[in-house]
Structures are given as structure tokens and as C-alpha cells.
Coordinates of C-alpha atoms in Angstrom, one line a residue:
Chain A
X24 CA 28.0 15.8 7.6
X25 CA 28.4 16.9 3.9
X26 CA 29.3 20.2 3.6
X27 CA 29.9 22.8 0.5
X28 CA 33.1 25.5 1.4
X29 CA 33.3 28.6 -0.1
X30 CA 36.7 30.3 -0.4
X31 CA 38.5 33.5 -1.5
X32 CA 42.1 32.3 -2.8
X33 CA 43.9 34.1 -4.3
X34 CA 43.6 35.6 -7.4
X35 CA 46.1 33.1 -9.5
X36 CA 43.7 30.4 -8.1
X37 CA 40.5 31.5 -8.7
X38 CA 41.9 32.4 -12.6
X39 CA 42.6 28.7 -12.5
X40 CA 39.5 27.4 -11.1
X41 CA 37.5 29.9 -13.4
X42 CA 39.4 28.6 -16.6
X43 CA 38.2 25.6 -18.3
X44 CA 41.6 24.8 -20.0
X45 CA 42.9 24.7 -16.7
X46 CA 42.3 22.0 -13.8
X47 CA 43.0 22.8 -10.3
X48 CA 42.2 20.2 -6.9
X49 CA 40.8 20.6 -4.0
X50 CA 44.1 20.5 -2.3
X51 CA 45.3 23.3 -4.8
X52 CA 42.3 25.5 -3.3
X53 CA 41.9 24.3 0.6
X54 CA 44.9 23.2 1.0
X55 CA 44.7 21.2 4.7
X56 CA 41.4 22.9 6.2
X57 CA 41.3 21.7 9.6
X58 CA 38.8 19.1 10.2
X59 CA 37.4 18.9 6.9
X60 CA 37.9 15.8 4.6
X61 CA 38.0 17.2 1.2
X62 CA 36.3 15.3 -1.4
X63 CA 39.2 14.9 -4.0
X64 CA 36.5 13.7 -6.7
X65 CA 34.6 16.8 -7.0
X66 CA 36.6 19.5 -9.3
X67 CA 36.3 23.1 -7.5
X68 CA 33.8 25.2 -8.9
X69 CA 34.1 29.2 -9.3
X70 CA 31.1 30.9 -8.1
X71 CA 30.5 34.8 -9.3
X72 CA 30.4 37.6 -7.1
X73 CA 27.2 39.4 -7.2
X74 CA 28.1 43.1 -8.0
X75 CA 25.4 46.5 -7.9
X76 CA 25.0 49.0 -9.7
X77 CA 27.3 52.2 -9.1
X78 CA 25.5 53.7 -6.0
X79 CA 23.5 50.6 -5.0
X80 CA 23.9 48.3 -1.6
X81 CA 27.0 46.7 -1.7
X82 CA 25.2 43.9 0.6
X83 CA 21.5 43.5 -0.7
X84 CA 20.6 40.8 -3.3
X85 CA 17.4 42.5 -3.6
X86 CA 18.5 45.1 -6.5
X87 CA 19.6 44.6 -9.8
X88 CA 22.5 42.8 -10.5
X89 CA 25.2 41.6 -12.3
X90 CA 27.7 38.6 -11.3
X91 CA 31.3 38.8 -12.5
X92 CA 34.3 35.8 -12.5
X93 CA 36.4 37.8 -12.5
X94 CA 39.9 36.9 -10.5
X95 CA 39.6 39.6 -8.6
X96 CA 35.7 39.0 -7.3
X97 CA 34.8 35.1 -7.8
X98 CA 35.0 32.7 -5.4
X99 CA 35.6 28.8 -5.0
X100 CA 33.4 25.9 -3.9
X101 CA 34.9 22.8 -2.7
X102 CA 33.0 20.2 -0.9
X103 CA 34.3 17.7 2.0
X104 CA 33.0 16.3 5.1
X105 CA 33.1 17.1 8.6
X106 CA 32.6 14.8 11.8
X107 CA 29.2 15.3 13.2
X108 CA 30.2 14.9 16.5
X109 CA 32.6 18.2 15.4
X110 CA 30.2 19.8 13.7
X111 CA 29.5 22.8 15.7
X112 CA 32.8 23.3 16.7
X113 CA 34.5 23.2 13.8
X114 CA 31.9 25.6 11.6
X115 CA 32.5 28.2 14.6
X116 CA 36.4 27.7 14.3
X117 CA 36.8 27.3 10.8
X118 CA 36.0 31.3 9.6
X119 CA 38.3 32.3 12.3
X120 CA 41.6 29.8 11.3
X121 CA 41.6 30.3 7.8
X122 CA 40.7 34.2 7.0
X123 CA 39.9 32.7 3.3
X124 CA 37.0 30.5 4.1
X125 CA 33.7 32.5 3.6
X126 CA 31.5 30.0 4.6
X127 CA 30.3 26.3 5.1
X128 CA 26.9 25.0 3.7
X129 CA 25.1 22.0 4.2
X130 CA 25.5 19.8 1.3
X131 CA 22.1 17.8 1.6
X132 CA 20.9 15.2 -0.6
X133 CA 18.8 15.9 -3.4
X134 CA 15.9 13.9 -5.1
X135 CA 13.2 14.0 -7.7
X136 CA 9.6 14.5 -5.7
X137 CA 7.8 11.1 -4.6
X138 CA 5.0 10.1 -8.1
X139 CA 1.7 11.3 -6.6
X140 CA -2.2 11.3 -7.8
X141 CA -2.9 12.8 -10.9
X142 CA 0.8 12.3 -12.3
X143 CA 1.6 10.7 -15.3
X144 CA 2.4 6.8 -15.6
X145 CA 6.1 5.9 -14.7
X146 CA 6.8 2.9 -16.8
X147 CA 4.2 0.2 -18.1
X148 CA 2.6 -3.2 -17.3
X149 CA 5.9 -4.7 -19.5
X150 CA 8.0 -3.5 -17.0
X151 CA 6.4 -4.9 -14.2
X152 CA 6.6 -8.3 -15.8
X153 CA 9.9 -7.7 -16.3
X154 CA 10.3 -6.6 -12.2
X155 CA 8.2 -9.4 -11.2
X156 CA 10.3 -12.2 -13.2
X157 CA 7.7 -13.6 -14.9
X158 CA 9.7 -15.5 -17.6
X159 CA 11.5 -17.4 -14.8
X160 CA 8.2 -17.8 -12.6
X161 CA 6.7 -19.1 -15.3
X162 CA 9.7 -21.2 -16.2
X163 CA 9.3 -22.8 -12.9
X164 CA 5.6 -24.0 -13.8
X165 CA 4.7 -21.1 -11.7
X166 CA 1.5 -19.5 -13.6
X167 CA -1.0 -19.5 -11.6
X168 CA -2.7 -23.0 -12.8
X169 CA -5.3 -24.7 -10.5
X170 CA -5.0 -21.3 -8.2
X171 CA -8.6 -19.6 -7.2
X172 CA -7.9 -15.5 -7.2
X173 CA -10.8 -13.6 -5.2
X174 CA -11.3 -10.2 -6.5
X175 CA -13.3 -8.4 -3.9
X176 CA -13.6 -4.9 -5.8
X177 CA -16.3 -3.7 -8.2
X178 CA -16.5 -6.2 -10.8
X179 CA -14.7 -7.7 -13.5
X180 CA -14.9 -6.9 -17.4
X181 CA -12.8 -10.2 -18.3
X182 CA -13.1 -9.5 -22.1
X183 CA -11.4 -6.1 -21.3
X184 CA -8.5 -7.6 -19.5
X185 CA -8.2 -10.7 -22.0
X186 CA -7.5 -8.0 -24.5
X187 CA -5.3 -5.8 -22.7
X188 CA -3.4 -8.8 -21.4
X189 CA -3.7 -10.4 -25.2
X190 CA -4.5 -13.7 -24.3
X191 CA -7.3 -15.6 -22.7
X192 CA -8.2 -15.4 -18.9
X193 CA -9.8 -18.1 -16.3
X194 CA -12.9 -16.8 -14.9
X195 CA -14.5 -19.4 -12.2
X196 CA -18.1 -18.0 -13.0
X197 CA -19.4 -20.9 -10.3
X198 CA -17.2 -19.9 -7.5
X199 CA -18.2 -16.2 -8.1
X200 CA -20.4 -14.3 -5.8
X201 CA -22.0 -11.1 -5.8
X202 CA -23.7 -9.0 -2.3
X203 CA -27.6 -9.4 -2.8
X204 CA -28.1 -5.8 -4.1
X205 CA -25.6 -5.9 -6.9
X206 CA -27.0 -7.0 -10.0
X207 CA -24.9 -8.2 -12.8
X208 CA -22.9 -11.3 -14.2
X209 CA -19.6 -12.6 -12.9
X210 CA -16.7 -11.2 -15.4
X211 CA -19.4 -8.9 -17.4
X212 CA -19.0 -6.1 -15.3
X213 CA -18.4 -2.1 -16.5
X214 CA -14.6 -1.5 -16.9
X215 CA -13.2 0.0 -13.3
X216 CA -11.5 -0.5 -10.6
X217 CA -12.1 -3.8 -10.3
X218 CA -11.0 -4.7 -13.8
X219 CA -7.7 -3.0 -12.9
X220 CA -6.9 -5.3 -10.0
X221 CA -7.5 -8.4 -12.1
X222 CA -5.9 -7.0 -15.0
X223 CA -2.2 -6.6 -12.3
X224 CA -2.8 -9.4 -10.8
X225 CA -3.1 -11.8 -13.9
X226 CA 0.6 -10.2 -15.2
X227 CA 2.3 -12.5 -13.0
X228 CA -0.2 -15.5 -12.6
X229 CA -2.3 -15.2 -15.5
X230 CA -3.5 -18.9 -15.8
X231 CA -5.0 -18.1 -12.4
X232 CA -9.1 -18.9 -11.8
X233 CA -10.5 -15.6 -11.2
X234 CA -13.4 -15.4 -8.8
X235 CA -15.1 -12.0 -8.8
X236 CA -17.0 -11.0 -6.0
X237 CA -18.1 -7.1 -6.6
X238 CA -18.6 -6.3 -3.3
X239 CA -18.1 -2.5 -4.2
X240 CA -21.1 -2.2 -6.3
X241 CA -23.0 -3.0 -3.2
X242 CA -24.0 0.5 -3.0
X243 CA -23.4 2.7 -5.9
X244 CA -26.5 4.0 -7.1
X245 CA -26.9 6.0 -10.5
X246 CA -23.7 7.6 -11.0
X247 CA -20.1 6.1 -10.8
X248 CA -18.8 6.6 -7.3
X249 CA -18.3 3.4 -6.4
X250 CA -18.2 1.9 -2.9
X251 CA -20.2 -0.7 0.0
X252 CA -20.3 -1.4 3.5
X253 CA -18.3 -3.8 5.9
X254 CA -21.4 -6.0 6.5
X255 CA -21.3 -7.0 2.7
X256 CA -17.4 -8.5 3.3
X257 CA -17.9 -10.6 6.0
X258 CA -20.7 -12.6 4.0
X259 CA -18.3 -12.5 0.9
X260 CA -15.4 -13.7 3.0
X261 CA -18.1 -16.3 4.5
X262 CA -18.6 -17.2 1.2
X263 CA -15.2 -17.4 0.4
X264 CA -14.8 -20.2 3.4
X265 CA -16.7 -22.4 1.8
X266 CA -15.0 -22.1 -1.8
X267 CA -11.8 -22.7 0.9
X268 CA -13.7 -25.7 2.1
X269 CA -15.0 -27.3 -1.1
X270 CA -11.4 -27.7 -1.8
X271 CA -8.9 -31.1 -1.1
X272 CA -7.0 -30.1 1.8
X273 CA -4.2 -31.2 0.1
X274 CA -4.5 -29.0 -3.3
X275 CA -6.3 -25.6 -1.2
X276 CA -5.0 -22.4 -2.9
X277 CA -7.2 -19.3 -2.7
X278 CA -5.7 -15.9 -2.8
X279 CA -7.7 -13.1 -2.0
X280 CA -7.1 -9.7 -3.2
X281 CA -8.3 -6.7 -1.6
X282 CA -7.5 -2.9 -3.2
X283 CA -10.3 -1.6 -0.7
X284 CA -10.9 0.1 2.9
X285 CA -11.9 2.3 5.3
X286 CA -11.4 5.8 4.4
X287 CA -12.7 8.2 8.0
X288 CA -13.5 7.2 11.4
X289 CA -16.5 8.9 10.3
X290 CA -18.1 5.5 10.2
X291 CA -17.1 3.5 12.9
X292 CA -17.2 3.8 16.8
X293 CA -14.2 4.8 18.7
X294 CA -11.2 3.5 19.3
X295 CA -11.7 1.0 22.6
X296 CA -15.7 0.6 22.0
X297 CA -16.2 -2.7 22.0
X298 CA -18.4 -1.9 18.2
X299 CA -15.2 -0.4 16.6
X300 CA -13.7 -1.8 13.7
X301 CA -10.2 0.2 13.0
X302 CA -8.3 -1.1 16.2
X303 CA -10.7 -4.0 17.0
X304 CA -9.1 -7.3 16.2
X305 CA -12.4 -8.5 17.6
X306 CA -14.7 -6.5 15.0
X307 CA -16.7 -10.0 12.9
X308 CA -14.9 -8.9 10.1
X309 CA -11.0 -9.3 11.2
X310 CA -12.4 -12.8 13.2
X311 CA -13.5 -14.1 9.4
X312 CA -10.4 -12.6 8.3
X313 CA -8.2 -15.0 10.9
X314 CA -10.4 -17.6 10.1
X315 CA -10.0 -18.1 6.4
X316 CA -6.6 -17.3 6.7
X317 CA -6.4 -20.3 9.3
X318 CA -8.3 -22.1 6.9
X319 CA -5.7 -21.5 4.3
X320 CA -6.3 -18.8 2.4
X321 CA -3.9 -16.2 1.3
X322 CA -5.0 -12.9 1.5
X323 CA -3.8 -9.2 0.9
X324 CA -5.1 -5.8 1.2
X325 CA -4.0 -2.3 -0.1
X326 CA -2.3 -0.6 2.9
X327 CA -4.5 2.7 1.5
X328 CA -3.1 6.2 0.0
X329 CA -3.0 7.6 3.0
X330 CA 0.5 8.6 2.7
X331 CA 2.1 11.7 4.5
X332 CA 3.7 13.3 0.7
X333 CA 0.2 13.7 -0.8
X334 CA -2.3 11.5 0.7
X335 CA -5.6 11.4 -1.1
X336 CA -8.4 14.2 -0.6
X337 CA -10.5 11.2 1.4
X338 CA -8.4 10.0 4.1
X339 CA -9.7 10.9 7.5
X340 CA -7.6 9.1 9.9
X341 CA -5.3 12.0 11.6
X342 CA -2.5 9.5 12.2
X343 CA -2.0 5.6 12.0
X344 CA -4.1 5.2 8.4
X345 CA -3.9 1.7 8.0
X346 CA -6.7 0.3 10.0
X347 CA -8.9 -2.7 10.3
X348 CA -8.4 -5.8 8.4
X349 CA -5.8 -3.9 6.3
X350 CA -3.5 -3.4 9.2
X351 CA -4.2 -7.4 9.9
X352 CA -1.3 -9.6 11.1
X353 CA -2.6 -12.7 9.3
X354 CA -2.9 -10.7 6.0
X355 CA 0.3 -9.3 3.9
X356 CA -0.6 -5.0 4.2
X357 CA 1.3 -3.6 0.6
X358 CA 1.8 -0.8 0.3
X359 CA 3.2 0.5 -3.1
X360 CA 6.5 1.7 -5.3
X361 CA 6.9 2.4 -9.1
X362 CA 9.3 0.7 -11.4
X363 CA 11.9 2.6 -10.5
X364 CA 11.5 1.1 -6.8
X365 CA 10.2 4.4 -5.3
X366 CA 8.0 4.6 -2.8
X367 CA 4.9 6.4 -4.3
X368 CA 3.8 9.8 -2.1
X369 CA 0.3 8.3 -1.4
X370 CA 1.1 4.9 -0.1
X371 CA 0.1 4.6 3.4
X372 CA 2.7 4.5 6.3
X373 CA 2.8 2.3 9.2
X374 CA 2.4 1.4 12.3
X375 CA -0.8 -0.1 11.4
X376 CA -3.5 -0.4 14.2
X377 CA -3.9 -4.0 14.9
X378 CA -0.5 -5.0 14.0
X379 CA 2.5 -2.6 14.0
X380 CA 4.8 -3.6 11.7
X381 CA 2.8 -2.4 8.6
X382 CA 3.1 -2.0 5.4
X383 CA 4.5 -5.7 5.3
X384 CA 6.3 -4.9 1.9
X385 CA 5.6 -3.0 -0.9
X386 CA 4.7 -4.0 -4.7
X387 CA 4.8 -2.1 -8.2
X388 CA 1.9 0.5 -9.3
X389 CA 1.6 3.9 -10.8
X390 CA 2.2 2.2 -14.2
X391 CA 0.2 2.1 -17.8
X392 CA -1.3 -1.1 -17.4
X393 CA -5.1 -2.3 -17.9
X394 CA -5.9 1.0 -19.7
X395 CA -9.2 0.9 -17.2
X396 CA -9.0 4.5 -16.2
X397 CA -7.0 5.2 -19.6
X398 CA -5.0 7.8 -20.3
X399 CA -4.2 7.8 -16.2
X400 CA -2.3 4.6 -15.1
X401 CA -3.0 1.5 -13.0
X402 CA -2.3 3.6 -9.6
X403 CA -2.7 3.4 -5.9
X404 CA -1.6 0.5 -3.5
X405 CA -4.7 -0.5 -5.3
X406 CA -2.5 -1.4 -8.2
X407 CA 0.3 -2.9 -5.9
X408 CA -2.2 -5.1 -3.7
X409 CA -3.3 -7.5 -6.9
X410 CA 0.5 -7.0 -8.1
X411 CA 2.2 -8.6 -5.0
X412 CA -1.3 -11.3 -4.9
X413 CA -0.4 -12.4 -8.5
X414 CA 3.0 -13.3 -7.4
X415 CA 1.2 -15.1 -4.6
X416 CA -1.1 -16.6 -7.1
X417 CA 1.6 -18.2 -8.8
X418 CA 3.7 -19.3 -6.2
X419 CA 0.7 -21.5 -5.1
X420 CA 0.4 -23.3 -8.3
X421 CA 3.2 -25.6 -7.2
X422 CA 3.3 -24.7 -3.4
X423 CA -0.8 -25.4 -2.2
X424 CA -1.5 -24.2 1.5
X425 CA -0.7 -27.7 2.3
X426 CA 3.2 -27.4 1.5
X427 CA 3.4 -23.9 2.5
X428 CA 0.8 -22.1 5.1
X429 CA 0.1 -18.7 4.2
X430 CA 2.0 -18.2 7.6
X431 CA 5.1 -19.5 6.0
X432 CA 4.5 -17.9 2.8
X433 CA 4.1 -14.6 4.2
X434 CA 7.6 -15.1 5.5
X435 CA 9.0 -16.2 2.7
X436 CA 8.1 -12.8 1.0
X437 CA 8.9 -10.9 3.7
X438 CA 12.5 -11.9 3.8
X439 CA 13.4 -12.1 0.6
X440 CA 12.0 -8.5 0.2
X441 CA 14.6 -6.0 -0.9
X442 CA 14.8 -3.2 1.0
X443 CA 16.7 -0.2 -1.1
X444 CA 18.4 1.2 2.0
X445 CA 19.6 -2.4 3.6
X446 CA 17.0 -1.8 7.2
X447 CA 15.3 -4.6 7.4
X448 CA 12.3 -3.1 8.4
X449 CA 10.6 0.4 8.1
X450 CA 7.2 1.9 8.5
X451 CA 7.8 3.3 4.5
X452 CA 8.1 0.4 2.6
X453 CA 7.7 -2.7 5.8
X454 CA 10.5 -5.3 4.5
X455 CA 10.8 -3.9 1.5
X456 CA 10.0 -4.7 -2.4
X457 CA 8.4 -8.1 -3.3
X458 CA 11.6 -10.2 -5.0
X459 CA 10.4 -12.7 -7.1
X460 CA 14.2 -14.0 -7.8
X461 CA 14.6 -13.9 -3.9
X462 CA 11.3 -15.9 -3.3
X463 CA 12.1 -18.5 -6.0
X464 CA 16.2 -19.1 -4.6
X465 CA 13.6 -19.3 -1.1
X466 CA 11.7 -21.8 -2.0
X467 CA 13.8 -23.9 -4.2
X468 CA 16.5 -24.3 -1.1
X469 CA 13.2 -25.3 0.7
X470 CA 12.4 -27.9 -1.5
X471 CA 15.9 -29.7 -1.8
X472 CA 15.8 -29.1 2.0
Chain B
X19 CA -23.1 5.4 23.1
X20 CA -25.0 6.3 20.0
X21 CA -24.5 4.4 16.5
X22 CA -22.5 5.8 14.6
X23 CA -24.0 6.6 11.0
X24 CA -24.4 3.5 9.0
X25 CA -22.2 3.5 5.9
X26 CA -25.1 2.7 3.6
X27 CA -28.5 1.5 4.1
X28 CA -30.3 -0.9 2.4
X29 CA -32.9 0.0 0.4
X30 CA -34.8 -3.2 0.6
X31 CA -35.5 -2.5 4.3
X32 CA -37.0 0.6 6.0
X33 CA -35.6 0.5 9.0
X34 CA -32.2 1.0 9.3
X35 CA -30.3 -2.3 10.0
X36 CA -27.1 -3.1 12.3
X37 CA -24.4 -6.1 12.2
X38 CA -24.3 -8.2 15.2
X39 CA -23.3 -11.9 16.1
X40 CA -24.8 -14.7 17.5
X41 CA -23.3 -18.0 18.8
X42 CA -25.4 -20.8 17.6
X43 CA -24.9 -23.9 17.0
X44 CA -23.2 -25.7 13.7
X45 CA -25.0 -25.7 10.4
X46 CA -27.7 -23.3 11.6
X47 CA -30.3 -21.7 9.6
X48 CA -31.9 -18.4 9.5
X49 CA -35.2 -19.3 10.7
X50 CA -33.7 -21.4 13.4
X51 CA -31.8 -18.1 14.5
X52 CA -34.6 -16.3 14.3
X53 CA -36.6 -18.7 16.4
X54 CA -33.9 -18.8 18.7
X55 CA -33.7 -14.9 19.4
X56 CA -37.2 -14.3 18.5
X57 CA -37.0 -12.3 15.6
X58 CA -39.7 -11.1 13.6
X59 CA -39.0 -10.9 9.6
X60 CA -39.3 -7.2 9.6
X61 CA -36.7 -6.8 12.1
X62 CA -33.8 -8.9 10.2
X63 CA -32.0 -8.1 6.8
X64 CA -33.3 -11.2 5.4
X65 CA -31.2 -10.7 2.1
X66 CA -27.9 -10.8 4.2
X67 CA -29.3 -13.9 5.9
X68 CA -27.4 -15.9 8.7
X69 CA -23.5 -15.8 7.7
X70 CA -21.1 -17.7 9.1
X71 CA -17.8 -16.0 10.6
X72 CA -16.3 -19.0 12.6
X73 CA -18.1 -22.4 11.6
X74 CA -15.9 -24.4 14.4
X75 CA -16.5 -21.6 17.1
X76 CA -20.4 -21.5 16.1
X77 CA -19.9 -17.7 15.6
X78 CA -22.8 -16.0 13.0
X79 CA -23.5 -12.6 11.9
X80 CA -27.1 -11.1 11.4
X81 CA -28.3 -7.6 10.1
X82 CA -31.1 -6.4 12.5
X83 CA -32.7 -3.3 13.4
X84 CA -31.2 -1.1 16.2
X85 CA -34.7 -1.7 18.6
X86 CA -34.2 -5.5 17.9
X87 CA -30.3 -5.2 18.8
X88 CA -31.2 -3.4 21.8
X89 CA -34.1 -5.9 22.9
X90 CA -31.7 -8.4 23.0
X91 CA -29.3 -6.8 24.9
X92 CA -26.7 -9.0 26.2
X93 CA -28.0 -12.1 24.4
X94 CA -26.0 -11.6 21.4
X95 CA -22.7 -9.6 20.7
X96 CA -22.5 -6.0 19.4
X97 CA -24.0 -3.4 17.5
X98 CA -20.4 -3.4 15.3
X99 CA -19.5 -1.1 13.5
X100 CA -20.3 -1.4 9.4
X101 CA -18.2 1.3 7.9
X102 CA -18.3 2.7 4.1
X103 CA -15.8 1.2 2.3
X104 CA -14.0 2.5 -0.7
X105 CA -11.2 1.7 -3.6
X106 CA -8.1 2.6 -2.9
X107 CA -7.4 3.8 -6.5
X108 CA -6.7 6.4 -8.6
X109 CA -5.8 8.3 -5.3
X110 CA -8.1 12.1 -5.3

């Protein structure tokens, strides 16, 4: 363990430590403390002596006071490490075997807080391009061409994202599909959420097709909450199965992007009714789930904001939040991290209910990006989902379901996923952070293979 | 076991309206499902229609009201649940 050691040397020393023309070790100060590894890079630091006023407590901190270096009062920090198997032993022995040492801290790492809701953008849209390689991607004929993207979400403005994205965008109004109760034309949509998802997904793939399906319109009514029912995403993914099915076998590539879910058990039955839908692999949605994904479809959903640092006002799930389809094993669950490859506060943590080992990996979000909910950036693992799906999106324009199953594709990004501590796995960020460099090394060895 | 409350109902139909499936076989129609499970038209979401979850496992889902669902009991497979669902972005 890491410790911090205060001492009282003597007073030479401490005039040495105290003086900043003057540079003493931590050998000159601790000289051999027993069972402490001294850290030889960190120059000992005086630390003043709280003093009272004449008449005051000589032991209370809770009085006025003034703090004095001098020689005669300061004393010196080092810092070192002891074993933790020791640990107890030697903070017990320490005090006792050297009559200068005044007392051993815990030295415990420090970081920034995790981004949450309402904080300001870290980084922008550039720097996710950047992140996700899309110079090389696109290098590689990688774009997006010939690829069918499925927004499910509440509708796409494509004139806004063609100008935010300056350049045109692919909008497959014939493929697109809205519930019966929404009203509205494919890609002429209000500027939202859904408009945001297509905006991050079409940074890495932006020759993509996009098919918008606002199935989140389904039941807003008059004012701007936005929001629908399950029933209304199995007919869109049934609708989706036949775009699938329309397509040569040999060519099929249709990524689906989903930034959407269940917020409460509020709405569903409970866990182990045969009805339920958060741990029911057998609920009609996750079967149409399995069975365009066993069709050939890639598909992704937000693992939610449900995350323990500040998890957002609506989540209702007391443990486990990523349920249902989100929590799928034949879909990739991302969760989400900004550009400086930290997991944001609100991004949901695993185990998921129908598979445990959720999030699968983690994408980029929290950024200034489609300027939809402008000043406020592109945020939530509703940012990340489209994010990682536009690095799908791409990938398929030379790798169809036909060369690579979304089985094997999900692989693909799972182990080429960095993980910032090196293990492998964890319910925080699942494998780890999409690497575009990784999955193109990946699949060039597979095709010279 | 009661229902639990529907995450939205539709306004195009009074009575309120729950997801179940049907095994039928492939390349069937509404009216043939309704036929089949002798449905009247005010007791199916006829906007949501006959969708197809599994084509090769002849596996359908239908929108019916909670007396129909019960009516036909075992004959079909549910009521399921048919939860709000919601963006997950900007986080509240």
C-alpha cells in the first residue's frame, strides 16, 4: 500500500527540507525505516505546525490559527510503500521504532470526478473522428457505401445533419418505416434525439443508407417528451426482416442502431412471469431480436444511463439496469466514455439480465457534435450506441454478413477492444473501448488468412 | 396476475389493447388470423396488424383486447409485457 510518513527530524533537516535552495532525499530524512520502501522520486515536503493563540488548546484545530515552518515546529512528508500483507503490523510498529515518525497516511489515488448529465461537452465530433480512425477507415474503402443504417429513435432531420456533418447524407426514404400513429416523412423529422444518433453514427460511416424508423414518436402527444411502447419495435424490427430479406444473401449489410429502452419495472411483469420482458429471453421482442440477428443483421443498443456515479433521475431498476433486448447476447450492449477514454458517470453497469457479460464495450459520447440539443453535447450511451454502429456500418461496406456474421463481427470488436487497465473484461466498460486500428490489423490478418 | 399498466394506449382503439403471439402458418394474413382465433375487428389493433416475429418458426404477434386474450386462454401465447420505452439521451 502507498503511504505518506510524517516525521520530526531534526531541526538541521527540516531547515533543509523547508529551504528551496537546498535539496535533501528521502534517505537524508527517513533514513532506513523498517519496512517502508521509500519513494526516492518524490522530494520531501515540509509541512507547518499548526500553532494557537497564547492561551488556546494546544491540541484543537477548531480555533484560530497560525502555521509556522519554522525548524523548530515543521515537519517532513516522505512517501514510500509498505507490503500489504505487513500492513497492520508494521503501522502499529513503526511509531514505536523510530520515536521521529508521527504518523503514516494512506496515500490513495486521486482523480478528476466521472463527466455526468448536465456537464459541459468534453471534446467535439472532430475528435471522435480522429478516435475512431476515420482517415484510415476510409482509406481502406471503409465508408459505409452500399450499408443500410436503421435508426429506430424519433426521427431524422437529414438536412440538419447534412449541414452539421457539411456534406451530403444517404437517406433510403423506400426502406423507411414509421409505427402507424406517427405522422411525418422519412428524414423530415423535428431536430432531436433521433437526429443526434444519425448525426454520430454517419462520423465514421457517412456514405451509409440511412433508414429512419421513428419508433419514438409513437406516442408523444403535444409537447416534447418523447417516447413509445415495446409492441411498436417488434413490428419495426419485423419490418426490418424483410429489408434483411429483400437483400442478396451475398451483399446483406443492415446495421441497426438503438439509443432506446426500458427505463422502470413499472411497466412490465416480474421477473419469472412468463409476460416479463427485462429477464425474458422469451419476451416476442428479444425472439425478433435473435431472429434478425440470425438473419444477418447487426444490431446495437445503448446499455442506458443507469450508471451507479449519477444515473439519470428516470432509472427504476434497483440493481442490474441493463435489461431486455439491451442486455441481449446476439446484440453488442455499449455503454459509453468521452474522448479522454473515461467512462462517463451515467453509463450503465453490468451484469446485464439476459446475458451477463454486459456492457460488451464502450464507444465515445459526451461530445459537441450534431448541435441537436445545442449548447449541451451529443451525450448518453445514446451518443455512444450510433458511435460504435457507424464503425459497424463501415466495416460492412467491404465485409457483408456473408464474409463476416455479425457473430464473428461482434468478436472481432470485442477483442480488439482496449481496455485502459489491461482486464480483459469488466462490468464498467465490458472489453473495453471500440479500436478501430485494432479491428482493421483484425480483419486485414483475416483476409490474407 | 393482473396486467401490468400498458405503457401507452392507442388512441385509435377504446379498449385497451395487449401483445400476444400466435403460431400460424407461413405467409398468413390478418383476416386469416382472425378467422382462425375468431376475432372480431373491435377486439384486434387492426393498425398494428399481423407481424411477423419468426417467419420459419411461424411465430406472429397481434394487439388484442385483455377479454379477447383471456378468451383464448391457452390457444395463443401471452399477455407480454409492452413497456414504455424511452431515449437514453441527454441523461436527467
Amino acid at each position: 500500500m502507498r503511504v505518506m510518513i510524517q516525521l520530526r527530524p531534526s531541526s538541521d533537516v527540516v531547515a533543509a527540507v523547508a529551504d528551496p535552495d537546498l535539496t535533501a532525499t528521502a534517505a537524508d530524512v527517513a533514513d532506513r525505516l523498517p519496512g517502508v520502501v521509500l519513494d526516492d522520486t518524490y522530494t520531501p515536503v515540509a509541512v507547518p505546525h499548526p500553532i494557537p493563540a497564547p492561551g488556546g488548546d494546544p491540541l484543537s484545530l477548531r480555533q484560530p490559527l497560525t502555521y509556522s515552518l519554522a525548524r523548530e515546529d515543521a515537519s517532513v512528508m516522505v512517501r514510500g510503500e509498505i507490503a500489504d500483507d505487513e500492513l497492520s503490523t508494521r503501522l502499529n510498529l513503526l511509531p514505536l521504532l523510530r520515536r521521529d515518525v508521527v504518523g503514516v497516511y494512506a496515500d490513495p489515488v486521486i482523480e478528476t470526478s466521472l463527466v455526468c448529465g448536465g456537464d459541459p461537452a468534453v471534446g467535439d465530433w472532430h475528435d471522435v473522428a480522429r478516435l475512431m480512425r476515420v482517415e484510415e477507415l476510409h482509406a481502406a474503402g471503409l465508408d459505409g457505401s452500399g450499408t443500410a443504417l436503421a435508426v429506430l429513435d424519433s426521427g431524422v432531420n437529414a438536412a440538419h445533419v447534412a449541414r452539421q456533418l457539411g456534406r451530403d447524407v444517404t437517406l433510403d426514404t423506400t426502406r423507411s418505416w414509421s409505427p402507424s400513429t406517427v405522422e411525418g416523412a422519412p428524414g423530415e423529422f423535428d431536430v432531436d434525439h433521433g437526429t443526434m444518433c444519425a448525426f454520430d453514427a454517419l462520423i465514421t460511416a457517412p456514405r451509409a443508407s440511412v433508414i429512419d424508423i421513428p419508433l419514438l414518436l409513437s406516442r408523444a402527444r403535444g409537447g416534447t417528451a418523447i417516447g413509445g411502447v415495446l409492441s411498436d419495435a417488434v413490428a419495426a424490427f419485423s419490418h426490418l426482416r424483410g429489408v434483411l430479406d429483400a437483400q442478396p444473401v451475398e451483399t446483406r449489410a443492415l446495421v441497426v442502431t438503438n439509443s432506446w429502452g426500458s427505463f422502470s419495472p413499472r411497466w412490465d411483469f416480474p421477473a419469472g412471469h412468463p409476460g416479463n420482458y427485462s429477464d425474458n429471453p422469451s419476451h416476442p421482442f428479444n425472439l425478433i431480436v435473435a431472429s434478425l440477428e440470425q438473419a444477418g443483421a447487426d444490431i446495437l443498443f445503448a446499455a442506458g444511463n443507469c450508471g451507479g456515479d449519477c444515473a439519470d433521475s428516470r432509472c427504476g431498476f434497483a440493481d442490474r439496469p441493463i435489461v431486455g433486448a439491451n442486455s441481449h447476447p446476439l446484440v453488442l450492449s455499449v455503454g459509453g466514455v468521452d474522448v479522454r477514454a473515461r467512462r462517463v458517470g451515467y453509463s450503465s453497469q453490468g451484469p446485464g439480465r439476459l446475458s451477463n457479460r454486459k456492457p460488451d464495450l464502450c464507444a465515445y459520447t459526451h461530445f459537441s457534435g450534431s448541435q441537436a440539443y445545442a449548447p449541451a453535447p451529443d451525450s448518453g450511451t445514446s451518443a455512444a450506441c450510433p458511435v460504435a454502429a457507424g464503425l459497424v456500418a463501415a466495416i460492412r461496406t467491404r465485409w457483408p454478413a456473408a464474409r463476416l456474421s455479425p457473430a464473428e463481427l461482434r468478436t472481432v470488436l470485442r477483442r480488439t477492444a482496449d481496455h485502459p487497465s489491461g482486464a480483459g473484461f469488466d462490468h464498467d466498460l465490458g472489453y473495453g473501448i471500440v479500436d478501430p486500428a485494432g479491428v482493421l490489423a483484425a480483419l486485414r490478418r483475416r483476409a490474407g488468412a | 396476475m393482473s396486467l401490468p399498466p400498458s405503457g401507452g394506449g392507442r388512441a385509435r382503439n377504446v379498449a385497451p389493447m395487449v401483445l400476444i403471439t400466435v403460431r400460424l402458418p407461413l405467409e398468413a394474413t390478418l383476416p386469416g388470423a382472425m378467422h382462425h382465433y375468431g376475432l372480431a375487428k373491435d377486439e384486434v389493433d387492426l393498425n398494428y396488424g399481423l407481424v411477423p416475429i419468426d417467419p420459419v418458426q411461424g411465430l406472429y404477434a397481434l394487439r388484442v383486447t385483455e377479454d379477447a386474450s383471456h378468451r383464448l386462454g391457452m390457444a395463443v401465447e401471452g399477455p407480454y409485457a409492452d413497456p414504455k420505452i424511452e431515449p437514453f439521451g441527454p441523461p436527467l
